[in-house]
Coordinates of C-alpha atoms (C1' of nucleotides) in Angstrom, one line a residue:
Chain A
M1 CA 29.8 -12.2 -6.8
S2 CA 28.4 -9.4 -4.6
L3 CA 25.2 -9.5 -2.7
F4 CA 23.8 -6.8 -5.0
Q5 CA 24.6 -8.9 -8.1
A6 CA 22.9 -11.8 -6.4
T7 CA 19.8 -9.8 -5.8
L8 CA 19.6 -8.7 -9.4
G9 CA 20.5 -12.2 -10.6
R10 CA 17.6 -13.7 -8.7
H11 CA 15.3 -12.4 -11.5
I12 CA 17.4 -12.7 -14.7
D13 CA 20.6 -14.3 -15.9
L14 CA 23.4 -11.8 -15.8
S15 CA 25.9 -11.7 -18.7
D16 CA 29.5 -11.1 -18.0
A17 CA 29.1 -7.6 -19.4
D18 CA 26.3 -7.0 -16.9
K19 CA 28.4 -8.2 -14.1
D20 CA 31.3 -5.9 -15.1
L21 CA 29.0 -2.9 -15.3
L22 CA 27.6 -3.6 -11.9
S23 CA 31.1 -4.1 -10.4
S24 CA 32.1 -0.7 -11.6
F25 CA 29.6 0.7 -9.2
E26 CA 30.7 -1.3 -6.2
H27 CA 34.1 0.2 -5.6
Q28 CA 34.6 1.3 -2.0
P29 CA 31.7 0.5 0.3
Q30 CA 31.3 2.9 3.2
T31 CA 30.7 2.1 6.8
A32 CA 27.4 3.6 8.1
N33 CA 26.6 4.0 11.7
K34 CA 23.5 3.1 13.5
H35 CA 20.9 5.9 13.1
Q36 CA 22.9 7.5 10.3
R37 CA 20.7 9.6 8.1
L38 CA 21.0 9.1 4.4
W39 CA 18.6 11.8 3.3
G40 CA 15.6 13.7 4.6
P41 CA 12.3 14.9 3.3
R42 CA 12.4 17.8 0.7
M43 CA 16.0 17.1 -0.1
R44 CA 17.0 16.8 -3.7
V45 CA 17.4 13.2 -4.9
G46 CA 21.0 12.5 -5.5
D47 CA 22.7 9.3 -4.3
L48 CA 20.9 6.0 -3.9
F49 CA 22.6 3.4 -1.7
I50 CA 23.2 -0.3 -2.2
L51 CA 22.9 -1.8 1.2
Q52 CA 25.6 -4.4 1.6
S53 CA 25.2 -5.2 5.3
G54 CA 23.0 -4.0 8.1
W55 CA 19.4 -2.9 8.2
A56 CA 17.9 0.4 7.1
C57 CA 14.5 1.9 6.5
S58 CA 12.6 4.8 4.9
I59 CA 10.3 6.8 7.1
R60 CA 7.5 9.3 6.8
A61 CA 6.3 11.6 9.5
T62 CA 2.5 11.4 9.7
S63 CA 0.1 14.2 10.3
D64 CA -0.7 12.8 13.8
G65 CA 2.9 13.3 14.9
E66 CA 3.9 9.7 14.6
Q67 CA 6.6 8.1 12.4
Q68 CA 5.5 5.5 9.8
V69 CA 8.1 3.2 8.4
I70 CA 7.5 2.9 4.7
E71 CA 9.9 0.1 3.8
L72 CA 12.4 -2.0 5.7
L73 CA 15.6 -2.5 3.8
L74 CA 17.8 -5.6 4.2
P75 CA 21.2 -6.5 2.8
G76 CA 21.2 -6.6 -1.0
D77 CA 18.4 -4.0 -1.3
I78 CA 18.7 -0.7 -3.0
I79 CA 17.9 2.2 -0.7
G80 CA 15.9 4.8 -2.6
L81 CA 15.1 2.9 -5.8
R82 CA 11.5 3.8 -5.4
E83 CA 12.3 7.5 -5.5
F84 CA 15.0 7.7 -8.1
T85 CA 12.6 9.2 -10.7
F86 CA 11.5 12.0 -8.3
S87 CA 13.2 15.3 -8.1
H88 CA 12.9 15.6 -4.3
H89 CA 12.6 13.0 -1.5
I90 CA 9.4 12.7 0.4
T91 CA 10.7 10.2 2.9
E92 CA 13.6 10.2 5.3
A93 CA 16.1 7.2 5.0
S94 CA 18.3 6.1 7.8
M95 CA 20.2 3.1 9.1
L96 CA 18.6 0.9 11.8
T97 CA 21.9 -0.8 12.6
R98 CA 25.6 -0.2 11.8
G99 CA 26.3 -1.5 8.3
T100 CA 28.0 -0.9 4.9
I101 CA 26.6 1.0 2.0
Q102 CA 27.6 1.8 -1.5
P103 CA 26.5 5.2 -2.9
L104 CA 25.2 5.2 -6.5
H105 CA 24.1 8.4 -8.1
H106 CA 20.6 8.3 -9.4
A107 CA 21.6 9.3 -12.9
N108 CA 23.8 6.2 -13.0
I109 CA 20.6 4.1 -12.9
V110 CA 19.8 5.7 -16.3
D111 CA 23.2 4.6 -17.6
V112 CA 22.5 1.0 -16.4
I113 CA 19.1 1.0 -18.1
A114 CA 20.6 2.4 -21.3
A115 CA 23.5 -0.1 -21.2
S116 CA 21.6 -3.3 -20.6
T117 CA 18.0 -4.3 -21.2
P118 CA 18.3 -7.4 -18.9
L119 CA 19.5 -5.2 -16.0
A120 CA 16.7 -2.7 -16.8
I121 CA 14.2 -5.6 -16.5
A122 CA 15.8 -6.8 -13.3
L123 CA 15.3 -3.3 -11.8
F124 CA 11.7 -3.4 -12.9
A125 CA 11.4 -6.8 -11.2
I126 CA 12.8 -5.4 -8.0
I127 CA 10.7 -2.3 -7.9
S128 CA 7.6 -4.4 -8.7
R129 CA 8.3 -6.7 -5.9
Q130 CA 8.8 -3.8 -3.5
E131 CA 5.3 -2.7 -4.6
A132 CA 4.0 -6.2 -4.0
L133 CA 5.5 -6.1 -0.5
L134 CA 3.8 -2.8 0.2
T135 CA 0.5 -4.1 -1.2
E136 CA 0.6 -7.1 1.0
R137 CA 1.3 -4.9 4.0
M138 CA -1.7 -2.7 3.2
L139 CA -3.9 -5.7 2.9
M140 CA -2.8 -6.9 6.3
A141 CA -3.3 -3.5 7.8
L142 CA -6.9 -3.3 6.5
H143 CA -8.1 -6.9 7.0
R144 CA -6.1 -8.5 9.8
S145 CA -5.9 -8.2 13.6
A146 CA -2.8 -6.6 15.1
R147 CA -1.6 -10.0 16.3
S148 CA -1.9 -11.6 12.8
R149 CA -0.2 -8.6 11.3
L150 CA 2.7 -8.9 13.6
L151 CA 3.1 -12.6 12.9
H152 CA 2.9 -12.0 9.2
F153 CA 5.6 -9.4 9.4
V154 CA 7.9 -11.8 11.3
I155 CA 7.5 -14.4 8.7
E156 CA 8.0 -12.0 5.8
T157 CA 11.1 -10.7 7.3
Y158 CA 12.5 -14.1 8.1
L159 CA 11.9 -15.2 4.4
R160 CA 13.5 -12.1 3.1
L161 CA 16.6 -12.6 5.2
D162 CA 16.7 -16.3 4.4
K163 CA 16.8 -15.5 0.7
V164 CA 19.9 -13.4 1.2
Q165 CA 21.7 -15.7 3.6
A166 CA 20.3 -19.0 4.9
I167 CA 19.2 -18.6 8.6
T168 CA 17.2 -20.6 11.0
L169 CA 13.6 -19.8 12.0
A170 CA 14.3 -21.1 15.6
A171 CA 16.4 -18.1 16.3
F172 CA 17.4 -15.2 14.0
D173 CA 18.7 -11.6 14.2
F174 CA 15.9 -9.1 14.5
P175 CA 17.3 -5.7 15.7
V176 CA 13.9 -4.0 16.0
S177 CA 12.6 -2.4 19.1
Q178 CA 8.9 -2.6 20.1
R179 CA 8.5 1.1 19.4
L180 CA 9.9 0.5 15.9
L181 CA 7.7 -2.5 15.4
G182 CA 4.8 -0.2 16.1
S183 CA 6.1 2.3 13.5
I184 CA 6.3 -0.4 10.9
L185 CA 2.9 -1.9 11.5
G186 CA 1.1 1.3 12.4
L187 CA 0.3 0.2 15.9
S188 CA 1.0 1.8 19.2
P189 CA 4.0 0.6 21.1
V190 CA 1.8 -0.3 24.0
H191 CA -0.3 -2.6 21.9
I192 CA 2.8 -4.2 20.4
N193 CA 4.0 -5.0 23.9
R194 CA 0.7 -6.6 24.8
I195 CA 0.8 -8.8 21.7
L196 CA 4.3 -9.9 22.3
K197 CA 3.4 -10.8 25.8
T198 CA 0.6 -13.1 24.7
L199 CA 2.7 -14.6 22.0
E200 CA 5.2 -15.5 24.6
Q201 CA 2.6 -16.9 26.9
D202 CA 1.1 -19.0 24.0
E203 CA 4.6 -20.3 23.4
I204 CA 4.7 -19.3 19.8
L205 CA 7.7 -16.9 19.8
K206 CA 9.6 -14.5 21.9
K207 CA 11.2 -11.3 20.8
F208 CA 14.5 -10.4 22.6
R209 CA 16.4 -7.2 22.3
G210 CA 18.2 -8.2 19.1
H211 CA 16.7 -11.4 17.9
I212 CA 13.6 -13.6 17.8
E213 CA 13.2 -17.2 18.8
V214 CA 10.3 -19.1 17.3
Y215 CA 9.0 -22.0 19.4
D216 CA 6.0 -23.1 17.4
A217 CA 6.5 -22.6 13.6
Q218 CA 3.3 -24.4 12.8
R219 CA 1.1 -22.1 14.8
L220 CA 3.1 -19.1 13.6
F221 CA 2.3 -19.8 10.0
D222 CA -1.3 -20.9 10.8
E223 CA -2.2 -17.7 12.6
A224 CA -0.4 -15.5 10.1
Q225 CA -2.2 -17.2 7.2
F226 CA 1.0 -16.5 5.2
D227 CA 0.8 -16.9 1.5
S228 CA 4.2 -16.4 -0.1
D229 CA 3.0 -15.8 -3.6
Y230 CA 3.9 -12.2 -3.5
L231 CA 7.6 -12.9 -2.7
G232 CA 8.2 -15.1 -5.8
N233 CA 11.0 -14.4 -8.3
E234 CA 9.9 -16.2 -11.4
M235 CA 9.6 -14.4 -14.7
H236 CA 9.3 -17.2 -17.3
G237 CA 7.9 -15.4 -20.3
L238 CA 10.2 -12.4 -20.1
K239 CA 13.4 -14.4 -19.9
Q240 CA 12.6 -15.9 -23.2
R241 CA 12.0 -12.5 -24.8
L242 CA 15.3 -11.3 -23.3
A243 CA 17.1 -14.2 -24.9
L244 CA 15.6 -13.4 -28.2
L245 CA 16.7 -9.8 -28.0
S246 CA 20.4 -10.4 -27.7
P247 CA 21.2 -14.0 -28.8
G248 CA 24.9 -13.2 -29.1
A249 CA 25.4 -10.5 -26.5
A250 CA 28.4 -11.0 -24.3
Chain B
M1 CA -1.4 12.4 -29.6
S2 CA -3.1 9.7 -27.6
L3 CA -3.9 9.7 -24.0
F4 CA -1.3 7.1 -23.4
Q5 CA 1.4 9.1 -25.0
A6 CA 0.4 12.1 -22.9
T7 CA 0.7 10.0 -19.8
L8 CA 4.3 9.0 -20.7
G9 CA 5.1 12.4 -21.9
R10 CA 4.2 13.9 -18.6
H11 CA 7.5 12.6 -17.3
I12 CA 9.9 12.9 -20.2
D13 CA 10.2 14.5 -23.6
L14 CA 9.2 12.0 -26.3
S15 CA 11.2 11.9 -29.5
D16 CA 9.4 11.3 -32.8
A17 CA 10.9 7.8 -32.8
D18 CA 9.4 7.2 -29.3
K19 CA 6.0 8.4 -30.5
D20 CA 6.1 6.1 -33.6
L21 CA 7.0 3.1 -31.4
L22 CA 4.1 3.8 -29.1
S23 CA 1.7 4.3 -31.9
S24 CA 2.5 0.9 -33.3
F25 CA 1.0 -0.5 -30.1
E26 CA -2.2 1.5 -30.3
H27 CA -3.9 0.0 -33.3
Q28 CA -7.4 -1.1 -32.7
P29 CA -8.8 -0.3 -29.3
Q30 CA -11.4 -2.7 -28.0
T31 CA -14.6 -1.9 -26.3
A32 CA -14.8 -3.4 -22.8
N33 CA -18.1 -3.8 -21.0
K34 CA -18.9 -2.9 -17.4
H35 CA -17.7 -5.6 -15.1
Q36 CA -15.7 -7.3 -17.9
R37 CA -12.9 -9.3 -16.4
L38 CA -9.4 -8.9 -17.8
W39 CA -7.7 -11.6 -15.8
G40 CA -8.0 -13.5 -12.6
P41 CA -5.7 -14.7 -9.8
R42 CA -3.3 -17.5 -10.7
M43 CA -3.7 -16.9 -14.4
R44 CA -0.5 -16.6 -16.5
V45 CA 0.6 -13.0 -17.2
G46 CA 0.0 -12.2 -20.8
D47 CA -1.6 -9.0 -22.1
L48 CA -1.5 -5.8 -20.2
F49 CA -4.1 -3.2 -21.3
I50 CA -3.8 0.5 -22.0
L51 CA -6.9 2.1 -20.6
Q52 CA -8.1 4.6 -23.1
S53 CA -11.5 5.4 -21.6
G54 CA -13.5 4.2 -18.6
W55 CA -12.5 3.2 -15.1
A56 CA -11.0 -0.1 -14.1
C57 CA -9.5 -1.6 -10.9
S58 CA -7.4 -4.5 -9.7
I59 CA -8.7 -6.5 -6.8
R60 CA -7.6 -9.1 -4.3
A61 CA -9.8 -11.4 -2.3
T62 CA -8.8 -11.2 1.4
S63 CA -8.7 -14.0 3.9
D64 CA -11.8 -12.5 5.7
G65 CA -13.9 -13.0 2.6
E66 CA -13.9 -9.4 1.6
Q67 CA -12.6 -7.8 -1.6
Q68 CA -9.9 -5.2 -1.4
V69 CA -9.3 -2.9 -4.4
I70 CA -5.6 -2.6 -4.9
E71 CA -5.5 0.1 -7.5
L72 CA -8.0 2.3 -9.2
L73 CA -7.1 2.7 -12.9
L74 CA -8.2 5.8 -14.8
P75 CA -7.9 6.7 -18.5
G76 CA -4.3 6.8 -19.7
D77 CA -3.2 4.2 -17.1
I78 CA -1.6 0.9 -17.9
I79 CA -3.6 -2.0 -16.4
G80 CA -1.1 -4.6 -15.1
L81 CA 2.1 -2.7 -15.3
R82 CA 2.9 -3.6 -11.7
E83 CA 2.7 -7.3 -12.5
F84 CA 4.4 -7.5 -15.9
T85 CA 7.5 -9.0 -14.4
F86 CA 5.6 -11.8 -12.6
S87 CA 4.8 -15.1 -14.2
H88 CA 1.3 -15.3 -12.7
H89 CA -1.2 -12.8 -11.6
I90 CA -2.1 -12.5 -7.9
T91 CA -4.9 -10.0 -8.5
E92 CA -8.0 -9.9 -10.5
A93 CA -8.5 -7.0 -12.9
S94 CA -11.9 -5.8 -14.2
M95 CA -13.7 -2.8 -15.7
L96 CA -15.7 -0.7 -13.3
T97 CA -17.5 1.0 -16.2
R98 CA -17.8 0.5 -19.9
G99 CA -14.7 1.7 -21.7
T100 CA -12.0 1.1 -24.4
I101 CA -8.8 -0.8 -23.8
Q102 CA -5.8 -1.6 -25.9
P103 CA -4.1 -5.0 -25.3
L104 CA -0.3 -5.0 -25.1
H105 CA 1.6 -8.2 -24.6
H106 CA 3.9 -8.1 -21.6
A107 CA 6.9 -9.1 -23.7
N108 CA 6.4 -6.0 -25.7
I109 CA 7.3 -3.9 -22.7
V110 CA 10.7 -5.5 -22.9
D111 CA 10.9 -4.3 -26.5
V112 CA 10.0 -0.8 -25.5
I113 CA 12.6 -0.8 -22.8
A114 CA 15.2 -2.2 -25.2
A115 CA 14.3 0.3 -28.0
S116 CA 14.2 3.5 -26.0
T117 CA 15.9 4.5 -22.7
P118 CA 13.7 7.6 -22.3
L119 CA 10.6 5.4 -22.6
A120 CA 12.1 2.9 -20.1
I121 CA 12.7 5.8 -17.6
A122 CA 9.1 7.0 -18.2
L123 CA 7.8 3.5 -17.3
F124 CA 9.9 3.6 -14.2
A125 CA 8.4 7.0 -13.4
I126 CA 4.9 5.6 -13.8
I127 CA 5.5 2.6 -11.7
S128 CA 7.2 4.6 -9.0
R129 CA 4.2 7.0 -8.9
Q130 CA 1.9 4.0 -8.6
E131 CA 3.9 2.9 -5.6
A132 CA 3.8 6.4 -4.2
L133 CA 0.0 6.3 -4.5
L134 CA -0.1 3.0 -2.7
T135 CA 2.2 4.3 0.0
E136 CA 0.0 7.3 0.6
R137 CA -3.0 5.1 0.9
M138 CA -1.3 2.9 3.4
L139 CA -0.4 6.0 5.4
M140 CA -4.0 7.2 5.4
A141 CA -5.2 3.7 6.4
L142 CA -2.9 3.6 9.4
H143 CA -3.1 7.2 10.7
R144 CA -6.3 8.8 9.7
S145 CA -9.9 8.5 10.6
A146 CA -12.3 6.9 8.1
R147 CA -13.8 10.3 7.3
S148 CA -10.5 11.9 6.6
R149 CA -9.5 8.9 4.4
L150 CA -12.6 9.2 2.3
L151 CA -12.1 12.9 1.8
H152 CA -8.5 12.2 0.9
F153 CA -9.5 9.7 -1.7
V154 CA -12.0 12.0 -3.3
I155 CA -9.4 14.7 -3.7
E156 CA -6.8 12.3 -5.0
T157 CA -9.1 10.9 -7.6
Y158 CA -10.3 14.4 -8.6
L159 CA -6.6 15.5 -9.1
R160 CA -5.8 12.3 -11.1
L161 CA -8.8 12.8 -13.4
D162 CA -8.1 16.5 -13.8
K163 CA -4.6 15.7 -15.0
V164 CA -6.0 13.6 -17.8
Q165 CA -8.8 15.9 -18.8
A166 CA -9.7 19.2 -17.0
I167 CA -12.8 18.8 -14.9
T168 CA -14.5 20.8 -12.2
L169 CA -14.4 20.0 -8.5
A170 CA -17.9 21.4 -8.1
A171 CA -19.3 18.3 -9.9
F172 CA -17.4 15.5 -11.5
D173 CA -18.0 11.9 -12.6
F174 CA -17.5 9.3 -9.9
P175 CA -19.0 5.9 -10.8
V176 CA -18.3 4.3 -7.5
S177 CA -20.9 2.7 -5.3
Q178 CA -20.7 2.9 -1.6
R179 CA -19.9 -0.8 -1.4
L180 CA -16.9 -0.3 -3.8
L181 CA -15.8 2.7 -1.8
G182 CA -15.6 0.4 1.1
S183 CA -13.5 -2.1 -0.8
I184 CA -11.1 0.7 -1.9
L185 CA -10.7 2.2 1.6
G186 CA -10.9 -1.0 3.5
L187 CA -14.1 0.1 5.4
S188 CA -17.5 -1.5 5.8
P189 CA -20.2 -0.3 3.4
V190 CA -22.3 0.6 6.5
H191 CA -19.7 2.9 7.8
I192 CA -19.1 4.5 4.3
N193 CA -22.8 5.3 4.3
R194 CA -22.7 6.9 7.7
I195 CA -19.7 9.1 6.7
L196 CA -21.4 10.2 3.4
K197 CA -24.4 11.1 5.4
T198 CA -22.5 13.4 7.8
L199 CA -20.5 14.9 4.9
E200 CA -23.8 15.8 3.3
Q201 CA -25.2 17.2 6.5
D202 CA -22.0 19.2 7.0
E203 CA -22.5 20.6 3.5
I204 CA -19.1 19.5 2.3
L205 CA -20.0 17.2 -0.5
K206 CA -22.6 14.8 -1.7
K207 CA -22.1 11.6 -3.6
F208 CA -24.7 10.7 -6.1
R209 CA -25.0 7.5 -8.1
G210 CA -22.6 8.4 -10.8
H211 CA -21.0 11.7 -9.7
I212 CA -19.9 13.8 -6.7
E213 CA -20.8 17.4 -6.0
V214 CA -18.4 19.4 -3.8
Y215 CA -20.0 22.2 -1.9
D216 CA -17.2 23.4 0.3
A217 CA -13.8 22.8 -1.3
Q218 CA -12.0 24.6 1.6
R219 CA -13.2 22.3 4.3
L220 CA -12.7 19.3 2.0
F221 CA -9.0 20.1 1.7
D222 CA -8.7 21.1 5.3
E223 CA -10.1 18.0 6.7
A224 CA -8.3 15.7 4.3
Q225 CA -5.0 17.5 5.1
F226 CA -4.1 16.8 1.5
D227 CA -0.4 17.1 0.5
S228 CA 0.0 16.6 -3.2
D229 CA 3.8 16.0 -3.1
Y230 CA 3.4 12.4 -4.0
L231 CA 1.5 13.1 -7.2
G232 CA 4.3 15.2 -8.8
N233 CA 5.7 14.6 -12.2
E234 CA 9.0 16.4 -12.1
M235 CA 12.3 14.6 -12.8
H236 CA 14.8 17.4 -13.3
G237 CA 18.1 15.6 -12.8
L238 CA 17.3 12.6 -15.0
K239 CA 16.1 14.6 -17.9
Q240 CA 19.5 16.1 -18.2
R241 CA 21.1 12.7 -18.1
L242 CA 18.8 11.4 -20.8
A243 CA 19.7 14.4 -23.0
L244 CA 23.4 13.6 -22.6
L245 CA 22.8 9.9 -23.6
S246 CA 21.4 10.6 -27.0
P247 CA 22.1 14.2 -28.2
G248 CA 21.3 13.3 -31.8
A249 CA 18.7 10.7 -31.4
A250 CA 15.7 11.2 -33.7
Chain C
dC1 C1' 26.7 7.2 37.9
dG2 C1' 23.3 9.7 35.5
dT3 C1' 20.5 10.1 31.6
dA4 C1' 17.8 8.6 27.9
dC5 C1' 15.4 5.1 25.8
dC6 C1' 12.9 0.8 26.1
dT7 C1' 9.6 -2.3 28.2
dT8 C1' 5.7 -3.3 31.1
dT9 C1' 1.0 -2.7 33.2
dG10 C1' -3.7 -0.8 34.3
dA11 C1' -7.8 2.0 33.4
dC12 C1' -10.7 4.1 30.2
dG13 C1' -12.8 5.5 25.9
dG14 C1' -14.0 5.8 21.0
dC15 C1' -14.0 4.5 16.3
dT16 C1' -15.5 1.2 13.4
dG17 C1' -17.2 -3.7 12.4
dT18 C1' -21.1 -7.0 12.6
dC19 C1' -25.8 -8.2 12.4
dA20 C1' -30.3 -7.4 11.0
dA21 C1' -34.0 -5.5 8.3
dA22 C1' -36.3 -2.7 5.1
dG23 C1' -36.9 0.5 1.2
dG24 C1' -35.3 2.2 -3.3
dA25 C1' -33.2 1.9 -8.0
dA26 C1' -31.9 -0.4 -12.0
dG27 C1' -31.7 -4.1 -15.2
dT28 C1' -34.1 -8.4 -17.4
dG29 C1' -37.4 -11.1 -19.5
dG30 C1' -42.0 -11.9 -20.7
Chain D
dC1 C1' -45.4 -2.1 -20.2
dC2 C1' -45.2 -5.0 -16.1
dA3 C1' -43.3 -8.5 -12.9
dC4 C1' -39.2 -10.1 -11.0
dT5 C1' -34.7 -10.1 -9.4
dT6 C1' -30.6 -8.2 -7.9
dC7 C1' -27.9 -4.8 -6.2
dC8 C1' -27.5 -0.5 -3.7
dT9 C1' -28.7 2.5 0.2
dT10 C1' -30.2 3.5 4.8
dT11 C1' -30.8 3.0 9.8
dG12 C1' -30.4 1.1 14.7
dA13 C1' -28.4 -1.6 18.4
dC14 C1' -24.4 -3.6 20.2
dA15 C1' -19.7 -5.2 20.8
dG16 C1' -14.7 -5.3 20.6
dC17 C1' -10.2 -4.0 19.2
dC18 C1' -6.9 -0.9 19.8
dG19 C1' -5.4 4.0 21.1
dT20 C1' -4.4 7.3 24.8
dC21 C1' -2.9 8.5 29.2
dA22 C1' -0.1 7.6 33.1
dA23 C1' 3.4 5.7 35.9
dA24 C1' 7.2 2.7 37.1
dG25 C1' 11.0 -0.5 36.4
dG26 C1' 14.7 -2.1 33.4
dT27 C1' 18.7 -1.6 30.2
dA28 C1' 22.3 0.6 27.6
dC29 C1' 25.4 4.2 26.9
dG30 C1' 28.4 8.2 27.9

DNA sequence: CGTACCTTTGACGGCTGTCAAAGGAAGTGG
DNA sequence: CCACTTCCTTTGACAGCCGTCAAAGGTACG
């Protein structure tokens, strides 16, 4: 089963028909280079991309001449799901690392929704969780210090990665420059650097070029005041309703 | 046609069957009092509410003891759509003014999605636009001054209201206290007050208890650097695909 | 081997939060 | 109709987090 199916299956139980339908969209994954641009602002919405390996992001240019990262996309995510009902892109999307992607025309999402209610609900679950991620980031931006925000983001990213493929907190891949960290958190690169410096001095963690090493997980979580409620996958009530809808569906 | 149908119909063309289906959910609207609480954090997700008149919001308590408004809900909006795939609420939802609401069990959303692909797409369009609203607010929070953010929010709210029912920018209802404005924008009430003072001195606008009067729309838009792209409703490509799906659907 | 990007460090300034206190407006109960 | 309470608005003084500017060293890549 592919990463993408696993992502959808995290929220609902996939029937064999659902799996077949999804497989038909995952034919020949393409290799995407680092910094490869998938679309830009004002471009017509066409293909979305299932990210099968590597990291990507969507970006907006801000009025003050900076770049703001809107969402960080990890393996298993759908790049552009949040914009598939728009006629034109507002964001730019590009790869942060080399990776593999699977194009999927936005109209095909309509086909998926028409073909399978469970898959439609799973897509709602995914988009709702993206929104929850965004909400949490806004909360952090408005009510937390830069240091706490950075720690929060490290934990969030670790947990998202760990869900896709088990990794260790003591040392995990993190191909994000200080400048990019600033674009994600809305902080200046200079300040990011100062924070990382103190985190290293305090023996909490150290960010290297391509990875992070965590020395003191306890203090990491304490200072980040991380509450993982918003990352949950459970959907009790709706699963029952879905079962009722198609008791004999293959 | 109800406000709710108009909201959905902004994105797609509703068939008669779609309208009938929606009507079956809009039986007996209830009156909701000011400050009435619709749900609280950690409560099981059950009913959503179609807001037919009045203003509402969803709120999160932050770790620093403040309240952060997550979303402002206006007539025609669905309260809780963003959480219908979760098993438990994270937010609290409550009325900001007296109004009328129509309960709708979250499992019924599944029925709607199963019954009509166009309605399912319309729901995706709505949730995607909520996410776009949130994204824009985060962008403002990270890259704009408090004054510009406040002006941006005034324009955004005016445009959202105007879409539901034509109003005039020179004077429109705005039942939001300075304290609440702070909770929405993530600013202290004290600072909100100072900004409103200068806006009044600069003869741009004045906020009264229950409404806003705009004196200088030009400067309002200039200072807010408002770009309305993210509020758009168009969905060209997908409408064509929907038409293909059910050429003869009633 | 050169060029571009990333990281590091210091000095300085401003936007916005906190604390405190007082007056005004609205709703409540007698 | 009045007394009381509660919330909202207003204002001043002060402090701190974080951005900006500038410059230099380090690292990767062609």
